[in-house]
Structure formats: C-alpha cells, structure tokens
Amino acid sequence: MHIYAASYLLPISGSPVEGGAVVVEKGRIKAVGKLSDLLKKFTVPVHEFPGAVIMPGLVNAHSHLELTHYPTWLIKSGCQPNFPSYVDWILQVIKVKGTVGVVDLSLSLLHGLKMSLQNGTTMVGDILSARQLIPLYSKSKISGRVYLEFIGQDQSRFSPDLDELDNDIESLPNNFLPGISPHSPYTVSKLLLESLISAARTKNVPIAMHLSESADESEFFNSSTGKFSEHLYPFVGWGDHIPEPMMTTSTEWLDSSGALSPEFLAIHGVHLSSNDISTLKERGASVVLVPRSNYKLDVGKAPVMEMIKAGIPLSLGTDSLASCDSLSLLDEMRFLLDTFPELLSPADAFKMATIGGAKAIKLDHEAGTLEPGKRADFVVMETGGKLAPEKICEQLIEDSNLHGVWCGGENAWRSADSNF
C-alpha cells in the first residue's frame, strides 16, 4: 500500500482537493482525500509531488493506433500529403495501407500505445483491423477496449472474419476488453451489420461506429449519388452494391437495423440532423467527438450545442495520425475549446477526456475518476504558475507538463526531466 500526494487532487467526480492524496493498494484506489486525514488512517509510504496535480489518467475514446506510422508510410508510398476531398483521403488511406505489412503495422501499434502513455492516456477505445496485432496490446500498461473492425459488402469476403470473431475475442489480453466496430454505415452491408449486432448482443460487447462524418455520407444515404458511388465503391470493387436511393439518413438506416442502443458509440457525428440526434438520445447512444480530425479533413463541425441540449453523453478521441497531428488528448481539449469557446469550459473538456471517455467505452466502473474501488490509473501534472483551485482545469490545459503516469498502481512512465 502506498499514498501519492500533491498540492491538489483533481478527482473529476468532485471539486479539487488542496493537499489531496490517493491511497493505492494492489493496483486499486483504496481511499482519496486530504493527506492529513489519510495519514491518520494509513501508516504507509508517502510519495509527494509538491506544486503538482494528481488527476485521473486520460481516456481516449476513439483511436486507430495501428495507423500511428501513417505519415511515414505516406512519404514512402510516394503519395502526396494533400487531398482535395474527404473521399480522396479515404482512397489515399486505402492505397497507403496496402503498401505496408504486418511488421510495419506491429511497430506502428506499439509506438501508438507508447505515445498514448507519454501523453497521459491510460485507457483507450482502439479500433483494430489487423487481427494479427491482437497479442501486442499485452505489451503495454495501457488498458481499455479493442473494437474489432469489420468492413464489407460481399458476404464471401467478410464471412471469414465473422467466423473468427470468437477466437479473436478470446485472444485479447487481460488488459483489454472486446468490442465490435462495423466501420461505417456506407462500408458494411445490411447483412454484415445485422450479423454484427446479433454477435454483439449475444456476447454482451459494445459497438463503436463512424457515423455522419461527412456530407458525402448524407448524400449517399439520401440519393445514392456523389463521390461514394462515383469513386469509392468502384475503387474497392463494390460497383454492384450501390443501392437504390434510400431517402434516409445513415442514423435512420442504422436504427432500422436495431443497431442503436445504450451500447452504441457513434464516432464523429458531424452531419447528424436534429431528428438523428433525437433518435440517438431515445436509444441511449453516446457520441465521441474528434474535432481536430474533422478540421483536417474539412468535413465540418459537429452540432455540439444540439447534442448537449439533447443530453447525449459526449467524449473525446484523437482518431489516428492519418488525420490528426498528435495522440494527445490535451491537444484535443485545446482545439475543442478553441472551436466551441462559448459552449464548453475547461472543466467540461476534462470530463469528456476522463469520465466521459470511460463511459463511452463502457469502463467507467474502472476509470475516469479518482474514487475508491477503481483502477489506480492517474497522472501527475505541473502547471507553469501558482495553482488556483477555481482555475486548475484551465491551467492544466493552457500550460502544463506531464511528470508521470501510473497504470494499475504501477509507474508506467516518468518524464526524463521530472524532479519528483
């Protein structure tokens, strides 16, 4: 048993605690409170971090860590780093990813896990397409959920992955729980979607899915026209699978298949209509925002105000380095607040990046706040100035240094220039 103390404890579940501390026993949080009070109950070693803040580890609700080396692959492939449209970017990702093998993907995933840890992330909701990489998650102190990705319109091509689903789930290491990710409404057939929904319900695992990321998706589900039908479908050999005009939205299409539920996590949600938002709320679904990726791909801004008014649970994700500049949730929080300055506060951003993310990937019983019984996942951060309890979240976002990361009570990473 050990006590970790700092000038302030930011539990997220409550107000900052001056002179706060957390008691850790066997990888779990035993107690939290003022150090002076805890010392009356526990006679154990104390690790003090004066001038710093102890807070929960960050929870990245949406990532593609296998694509961490994408910028390098892009250069090696000879493709240009710019793209005129969202669909052109998708085609580029398909081409570039086709140039790399399992070894490159393995190194990319491992580096992504390491980079996440170095940015204060202790839990992720990671999308994985290359099943051969599953064992690599055991090499990281990070925990979370791996969403096994499925793509396909042709049953003969996606059936093998469905047949291996049980084995893939069973092969996940203890630090990661399973999830299922139909890639998006426009990349899965109705049959594949319904098969995945059935599997998820049978195995009691959640679903995460890219939804309403672009205007192209809206056009495709309304009229079956646009760049998806003109460029994407022919490119991947799906020319025979372009549907008749559906006159609907992708959210309505998902709802007609029974996909939406409290176990459903929608990713992006940039082009959700008012009716879509109402439907997601009625079904109890959540949304993970990825503002930097949306900006880089020029697909627009998510209707955050409408989602907040509707009471939809929100979280934050970094996506991948194929569409983002870093795997830092602090960077994501800064961009979020710059994008919606009148709508969200620094405290809101921190909740989305901690307990919001934990709820999104259905692991809020384990992480997201500093409370007794949860995993001892926490970080030690120092700001550039004197700490003020009413401005701690703002100070941490605007000017802070990460000194150390603890996962399950173990010091998983420490800054080389840390004085502690």
Coordinates of C-alpha atoms in Angstrom, one line a residue:
M1 CA 0.0 0.0 0.0
H2 CA 1.3 3.5 -0.9
I3 CA 0.0 7.1 -0.7
Y4 CA 0.5 9.5 -3.6
A5 CA 0.1 13.2 -2.6
A6 CA 0.2 16.5 -4.4
S7 CA -0.6 20.2 -3.9
Y8 CA -4.0 19.4 -5.4
L9 CA -6.0 16.3 -6.2
L10 CA -8.4 16.7 -9.1
P11 CA -10.8 13.7 -8.7
I12 CA -13.1 14.8 -11.6
S13 CA -16.0 13.4 -9.6
G14 CA -15.8 16.3 -7.2
S15 CA -14.0 19.6 -6.5
P16 CA -10.2 19.9 -6.4
V17 CA -8.8 18.9 -3.0
E18 CA -6.0 21.0 -1.7
G19 CA -3.3 18.9 -0.2
G20 CA -5.0 15.9 -1.6
A21 CA -3.8 12.3 -1.9
V22 CA -4.8 8.9 -3.2
V23 CA -4.2 5.6 -1.4
V24 CA -3.3 2.7 -3.7
E25 CA -3.5 -1.0 -2.7
K26 CA -2.9 -3.9 -5.1
G27 CA -3.5 -1.7 -8.2
R28 CA -6.7 -0.2 -6.9
I29 CA -7.7 3.0 -5.2
K30 CA -8.3 2.4 -1.5
A31 CA -9.1 5.9 -0.5
V32 CA -8.9 9.6 -1.6
G33 CA -8.9 12.8 0.4
K34 CA -6.7 15.2 2.2
L35 CA -3.2 13.8 3.0
S36 CA -3.5 15.0 6.6
D37 CA -6.7 12.9 7.0
L38 CA -5.4 9.9 5.3
L39 CA -2.3 9.8 7.4
K40 CA -4.5 9.3 10.4
K41 CA -5.9 6.1 8.9
F42 CA -2.9 4.6 7.0
T43 CA 0.7 4.2 8.0
V44 CA 2.3 3.6 4.7
P45 CA 5.0 5.1 2.4
V46 CA 4.1 8.5 1.0
H47 CA 5.2 9.8 -2.4
E48 CA 4.8 13.6 -2.5
F49 CA 4.6 15.8 -5.6
P50 CA 4.6 19.5 -4.3
G51 CA 3.4 22.1 -6.7
A52 CA 1.7 19.4 -8.9
V53 CA -1.8 18.0 -9.5
I54 CA -2.8 14.3 -9.3
M55 CA -5.8 13.6 -11.6
P56 CA -7.2 10.5 -13.4
G57 CA -5.5 9.2 -16.4
L58 CA -7.0 10.4 -19.7
V59 CA -9.3 8.1 -21.6
N60 CA -9.1 8.3 -25.4
A61 CA -12.5 7.1 -26.6
H62 CA -11.5 6.8 -30.2
S63 CA -8.2 5.9 -31.8
H64 CA -6.6 3.9 -34.6
L65 CA -3.2 3.2 -33.1
E66 CA -2.3 0.7 -35.8
L67 CA -2.1 3.8 -38.1
T68 CA 0.4 5.7 -35.9
H69 CA 3.2 5.5 -38.6
Y70 CA 0.9 6.6 -41.4
P71 CA 2.8 9.8 -42.0
T72 CA 6.0 7.8 -42.7
W73 CA 4.1 5.3 -44.9
L74 CA 2.6 8.2 -46.8
I75 CA 6.1 9.5 -47.7
K76 CA 7.5 6.1 -48.6
S77 CA 4.5 5.3 -50.8
G78 CA 5.1 8.4 -52.9
C79 CA 1.6 9.8 -52.4
Q80 CA 1.1 13.5 -51.9
P81 CA 0.1 14.5 -48.3
N82 CA -2.6 16.8 -49.5
F83 CA -6.1 15.7 -50.8
P84 CA -8.9 17.7 -52.4
S85 CA -11.8 15.9 -50.6
Y86 CA -12.8 13.5 -47.9
V87 CA -13.3 10.7 -50.3
D88 CA -9.9 11.3 -51.9
W89 CA -8.4 11.0 -48.4
I90 CA -10.2 7.6 -47.9
L91 CA -8.8 6.4 -51.2
Q92 CA -5.3 7.5 -50.2
V93 CA -5.5 5.7 -46.8
I94 CA -6.6 2.5 -48.6
K95 CA -3.7 2.8 -51.1
V96 CA -1.1 3.7 -48.5
K97 CA -2.2 1.0 -46.0
G98 CA -1.9 -1.5 -48.8
T99 CA 1.8 -0.9 -49.1
V100 CA 2.6 -2.0 -45.5
G101 CA 2.9 -5.4 -44.0
V102 CA 2.3 -7.0 -40.6
V103 CA 5.8 -6.0 -39.3
D104 CA 5.2 -2.3 -40.1
L105 CA 1.7 -2.4 -38.6
S106 CA 3.1 -4.1 -35.5
L107 CA 5.7 -1.4 -34.9
S108 CA 3.0 1.3 -35.6
L109 CA 0.6 -0.1 -33.0
L110 CA 3.3 -0.5 -30.4
H111 CA 4.5 3.1 -31.0
G112 CA 0.9 4.3 -30.7
L113 CA 0.5 2.7 -27.4
K114 CA 3.8 4.2 -26.2
M115 CA 2.9 7.7 -27.5
S116 CA -0.5 7.5 -25.8
L117 CA 1.1 6.7 -22.5
Q118 CA 3.6 9.5 -22.8
N119 CA 0.6 11.9 -23.4
G120 CA -1.1 10.9 -20.2
T121 CA -3.6 8.4 -21.7
T122 CA -4.1 5.3 -19.5
M123 CA -7.1 3.9 -21.3
V124 CA -8.2 3.8 -25.0
G125 CA -11.0 2.6 -27.1
D126 CA -9.0 1.4 -30.1
I127 CA -10.2 0.3 -33.5
L128 CA -8.3 -2.6 -34.9
S129 CA -8.4 -4.0 -38.4
A130 CA -5.3 -6.2 -38.5
R131 CA -6.2 -9.1 -36.2
Q132 CA -2.6 -10.4 -36.2
L133 CA -1.8 -7.5 -33.9
I134 CA -4.0 -8.5 -31.0
P135 CA -1.2 -10.0 -28.9
L136 CA 0.7 -6.8 -29.0
Y137 CA -1.7 -5.0 -26.6
S138 CA -0.4 -7.1 -23.8
K139 CA 3.0 -5.4 -24.1
S140 CA 1.5 -2.1 -22.9
K141 CA 0.5 -0.9 -19.4
I142 CA -2.5 0.9 -21.0
S143 CA -5.9 -0.8 -20.7
G144 CA -9.2 -0.3 -22.4
R145 CA -11.3 -1.8 -25.2
V146 CA -10.3 -3.1 -28.6
Y147 CA -13.1 -2.7 -31.2
L148 CA -12.6 -5.4 -33.9
E149 CA -13.3 -3.6 -37.1
F150 CA -15.4 -5.1 -39.9
I151 CA -15.8 -3.8 -43.5
G152 CA -17.6 -5.5 -46.4
Q153 CA -20.4 -5.6 -48.9
D154 CA -19.6 -9.1 -50.3
Q155 CA -20.5 -11.9 -48.0
S156 CA -17.9 -14.2 -49.4
R157 CA -15.2 -11.7 -48.3
F158 CA -16.4 -10.8 -44.8
S159 CA -17.6 -14.2 -43.7
P160 CA -14.1 -15.4 -42.8
D161 CA -13.7 -12.5 -40.3
L162 CA -17.1 -13.3 -38.8
D163 CA -16.1 -17.0 -38.4
E164 CA -13.0 -15.9 -36.5
L165 CA -14.8 -13.5 -34.2
D166 CA -14.9 -15.8 -31.2
N167 CA -11.3 -16.7 -31.5
D168 CA -10.3 -13.1 -31.8
I169 CA -12.2 -12.1 -28.8
E170 CA -10.8 -14.9 -26.7
S171 CA -7.2 -14.0 -27.8
L172 CA -7.4 -10.4 -26.4
P173 CA -5.1 -9.9 -23.4
N174 CA -6.4 -9.3 -19.9
N175 CA -5.8 -5.5 -20.0
F176 CA -8.2 -5.1 -22.9
L177 CA -11.9 -6.0 -23.3
P178 CA -13.6 -6.7 -26.6
G179 CA -15.8 -4.5 -28.7
I180 CA -17.1 -4.7 -32.3
S181 CA -16.8 -1.9 -34.9
P182 CA -18.7 -2.1 -38.1
H183 CA -16.6 0.6 -39.8
S184 CA -19.4 2.9 -41.0
P185 CA -22.9 2.7 -42.5
Y186 CA -21.6 3.0 -46.0
T187 CA -18.9 0.3 -45.7
V188 CA -21.0 -2.5 -44.3
S189 CA -23.8 -4.4 -45.9
K190 CA -27.2 -4.8 -44.2
L191 CA -26.4 -8.5 -43.7
L192 CA -23.0 -7.8 -42.2
L193 CA -24.4 -5.1 -39.9
E194 CA -27.2 -7.3 -38.6
S195 CA -24.8 -10.2 -38.1
L196 CA -22.5 -8.0 -36.0
I197 CA -25.4 -6.6 -34.0
S198 CA -26.5 -10.1 -33.2
A199 CA -23.0 -11.1 -32.2
A200 CA -22.5 -8.1 -30.0
R201 CA -25.8 -8.7 -28.2
T202 CA -25.0 -12.4 -27.8
K203 CA -21.5 -11.8 -26.4
N204 CA -22.6 -8.7 -24.4
V205 CA -20.0 -6.4 -26.0
P206 CA -20.5 -2.8 -27.2
I207 CA -20.4 -1.4 -30.7
A208 CA -18.5 1.6 -32.0
M209 CA -19.1 3.0 -35.5
H210 CA -18.1 6.0 -37.6
L211 CA -21.3 7.9 -38.2
S212 CA -22.2 11.0 -40.2
E213 CA -18.6 12.1 -40.6
S214 CA -19.0 13.8 -43.9
A215 CA -21.6 15.4 -46.2
D216 CA -20.8 12.6 -48.7
E217 CA -22.3 10.1 -46.4
S218 CA -25.5 12.2 -46.1
E219 CA -25.8 12.5 -49.9
F220 CA -25.2 8.7 -50.4
F221 CA -27.9 7.7 -48.0
N222 CA -30.3 10.2 -49.4
S223 CA -29.9 9.7 -53.2
S224 CA -27.1 7.1 -53.7
T225 CA -25.2 9.7 -55.6
G226 CA -22.0 11.6 -55.0
K227 CA -18.4 10.6 -54.5
F228 CA -19.1 7.4 -52.6
S229 CA -21.0 5.9 -55.5
E230 CA -18.8 7.6 -58.2
H231 CA -15.4 7.0 -56.8
L232 CA -15.2 4.9 -53.5
Y233 CA -17.5 2.0 -54.4
P234 CA -15.9 1.4 -57.9
F235 CA -12.4 1.7 -56.5
V236 CA -12.9 -1.1 -53.9
G237 CA -14.9 -3.3 -56.3
W238 CA -18.4 -2.6 -54.9
G239 CA -19.9 -1.1 -58.0
D240 CA -22.6 -3.8 -58.0
H241 CA -23.6 -2.9 -54.4
I242 CA -24.6 0.8 -54.9
P243 CA -28.2 0.8 -53.5
E244 CA -31.3 2.4 -55.0
P245 CA -31.9 5.9 -53.5
M246 CA -32.8 5.3 -49.8
M247 CA -34.1 8.8 -49.0
T248 CA -33.0 8.5 -45.4
T249 CA -30.1 9.3 -43.1
S250 CA -27.4 6.9 -42.1
T251 CA -28.6 7.1 -38.5
E252 CA -32.2 6.2 -39.6
W253 CA -30.7 3.3 -41.6
L254 CA -28.8 2.0 -38.5
D255 CA -31.9 2.4 -36.4
S256 CA -34.0 0.3 -38.8
S257 CA -31.5 -2.5 -38.3
G258 CA -31.7 -2.2 -34.5
A259 CA -28.1 -1.1 -34.2
L260 CA -28.7 1.9 -31.8
S261 CA -28.8 1.2 -28.1
P262 CA -27.0 2.3 -24.9
E263 CA -24.1 0.0 -26.0
F264 CA -23.7 2.0 -29.3
L265 CA -20.9 4.6 -29.6
A266 CA -21.2 7.0 -32.6
I267 CA -17.8 8.4 -33.8
H268 CA -17.7 12.0 -35.2
G269 CA -21.4 12.8 -35.7
V270 CA -20.6 15.9 -37.7
H271 CA -23.6 15.8 -40.0
L272 CA -26.2 14.5 -37.6
S273 CA -29.7 16.0 -38.2
S274 CA -32.0 17.2 -35.4
N275 CA -34.0 14.0 -35.9
D276 CA -30.8 11.9 -35.8
I277 CA -29.8 13.5 -32.5
S278 CA -33.3 12.8 -31.1
T279 CA -33.1 9.2 -32.2
L280 CA -29.6 8.7 -30.7
K281 CA -30.9 10.2 -27.4
E282 CA -34.0 8.0 -27.4
R283 CA -31.9 4.9 -28.0
G284 CA -29.4 5.9 -25.2
A285 CA -26.4 6.0 -27.6
S286 CA -23.3 8.1 -27.0
V287 CA -21.1 10.2 -29.3
V288 CA -17.3 10.7 -29.3
L289 CA -16.1 14.0 -30.7
V290 CA -13.0 14.2 -32.9
P291 CA -12.7 17.9 -33.7
R292 CA -9.1 18.0 -34.9
S293 CA -9.6 15.2 -37.4
N294 CA -12.8 16.9 -38.6
Y295 CA -10.9 20.1 -39.2
K296 CA -8.0 18.5 -41.0
L297 CA -10.4 16.6 -43.3
D298 CA -12.6 19.6 -43.8
V299 CA -15.8 17.8 -43.1
G300 CA -17.3 20.5 -40.8
K301 CA -18.1 20.9 -37.1
A302 CA -20.3 18.6 -35.0
P303 CA -23.6 20.0 -33.7
V304 CA -22.3 20.0 -30.2
M305 CA -24.8 22.5 -28.8
E306 CA -27.7 20.4 -30.1
M307 CA -26.2 17.3 -28.6
I308 CA -25.7 18.9 -25.3
K309 CA -29.2 20.2 -25.2
A310 CA -30.5 16.7 -26.1
G311 CA -28.4 15.3 -23.2
I312 CA -26.3 12.9 -25.3
P313 CA -23.2 11.7 -23.5
L314 CA -20.1 13.1 -25.1
S315 CA -16.4 12.1 -25.0
L316 CA -13.2 12.9 -26.9
G317 CA -10.9 10.9 -29.2
T318 CA -7.8 11.7 -31.2
D319 CA -8.5 9.4 -34.2
S320 CA -5.2 8.5 -35.9
L321 CA -2.1 10.2 -37.2
A322 CA -3.6 9.7 -40.6
S323 CA -6.0 12.6 -39.8
C324 CA -4.5 14.3 -36.7
D325 CA -1.2 15.7 -35.7
S326 CA -0.8 14.0 -32.3
L327 CA -2.3 11.4 -30.0
S328 CA -2.5 14.0 -27.2
L329 CA -6.0 14.4 -25.6
L330 CA -4.7 17.7 -24.1
D331 CA -4.2 18.9 -27.7
E332 CA -7.7 17.7 -28.5
M333 CA -9.1 19.6 -25.5
R334 CA -7.4 22.8 -26.5
F335 CA -8.7 22.5 -30.0
L336 CA -12.2 21.7 -28.8
L337 CA -12.3 24.8 -26.6
D338 CA -11.0 27.0 -29.4
T339 CA -13.7 25.6 -31.7
F340 CA -16.5 26.0 -29.2
P341 CA -15.3 28.8 -26.9
E342 CA -18.7 29.9 -25.7
L343 CA -20.2 26.5 -25.3
L344 CA -17.7 24.4 -23.3
S345 CA -15.5 25.1 -20.3
P346 CA -12.1 23.6 -19.4
A347 CA -13.8 21.5 -16.8
D348 CA -16.3 20.2 -19.4
A349 CA -13.3 19.3 -21.6
F350 CA -11.6 17.4 -18.8
K351 CA -14.8 15.5 -18.0
M352 CA -15.1 14.5 -21.6
A353 CA -11.5 13.3 -21.7
T354 CA -11.8 11.3 -18.5
I355 CA -15.1 10.0 -17.1
G356 CA -16.8 10.8 -20.5
G357 CA -14.4 8.6 -22.3
A358 CA -14.6 5.9 -19.7
K359 CA -18.4 5.9 -20.0
A360 CA -18.2 5.9 -23.8
I361 CA -16.2 2.6 -23.9
K362 CA -18.2 1.2 -21.0
L363 CA -15.4 1.1 -18.5
D364 CA -16.5 3.9 -16.1
H365 CA -16.6 1.4 -13.3
E366 CA -12.8 1.1 -13.7
A367 CA -11.6 4.6 -14.7
G368 CA -12.4 8.2 -15.4
T369 CA -12.4 9.5 -11.8
L370 CA -10.3 9.0 -8.7
E371 CA -12.7 7.0 -6.4
P372 CA -12.3 4.0 -4.1
G373 CA -12.5 0.7 -5.9
K374 CA -11.4 1.9 -9.3
R375 CA -8.1 1.1 -11.0
A376 CA -5.3 3.2 -9.8
D377 CA -4.8 5.0 -13.1
F378 CA -3.6 8.5 -12.6
V379 CA -1.2 11.1 -13.8
V380 CA 0.9 13.8 -12.1
M381 CA 1.0 17.2 -13.8
E382 CA 2.6 20.5 -13.1
T383 CA 1.5 23.9 -14.3
G384 CA 3.6 26.9 -15.2
G385 CA 2.2 29.1 -12.4
K386 CA 0.8 29.1 -8.9
L387 CA -2.2 26.7 -8.8
A388 CA -5.6 28.2 -8.2
P389 CA -8.4 25.7 -7.4
E390 CA -11.0 27.5 -9.4
K391 CA -8.8 27.6 -12.5
I392 CA -7.0 24.2 -12.3
C393 CA -8.6 22.8 -15.4
E394 CA -7.8 25.9 -17.4
Q395 CA -4.2 26.0 -16.1
L396 CA -3.6 22.3 -17.0
I397 CA -5.0 22.8 -20.5
E398 CA -3.1 26.0 -21.2
D399 CA 0.2 25.4 -19.6
S400 CA 1.2 22.1 -18.0
N401 CA 3.9 19.4 -18.0
L402 CA 3.3 15.7 -17.5
H403 CA 5.6 14.3 -15.0
G404 CA 4.4 10.7 -14.6
V405 CA 1.8 8.2 -15.4
W406 CA 0.5 5.3 -13.2
C407 CA -1.5 2.4 -14.6
G408 CA -3.0 0.0 -12.1
G409 CA -0.8 1.5 -9.4
E410 CA 2.4 1.0 -11.3
N411 CA 4.6 3.8 -12.5
A412 CA 4.3 3.2 -16.3
W413 CA 6.1 6.3 -17.5
R414 CA 8.0 9.2 -16.0
S415 CA 9.3 12.3 -17.7
A416 CA 13.1 12.4 -18.1
D417 CA 13.2 16.0 -16.6
S418 CA 10.9 15.2 -13.7
N419 CA 12.2 16.5 -10.3
F420 CA 10.0 14.1 -8.4

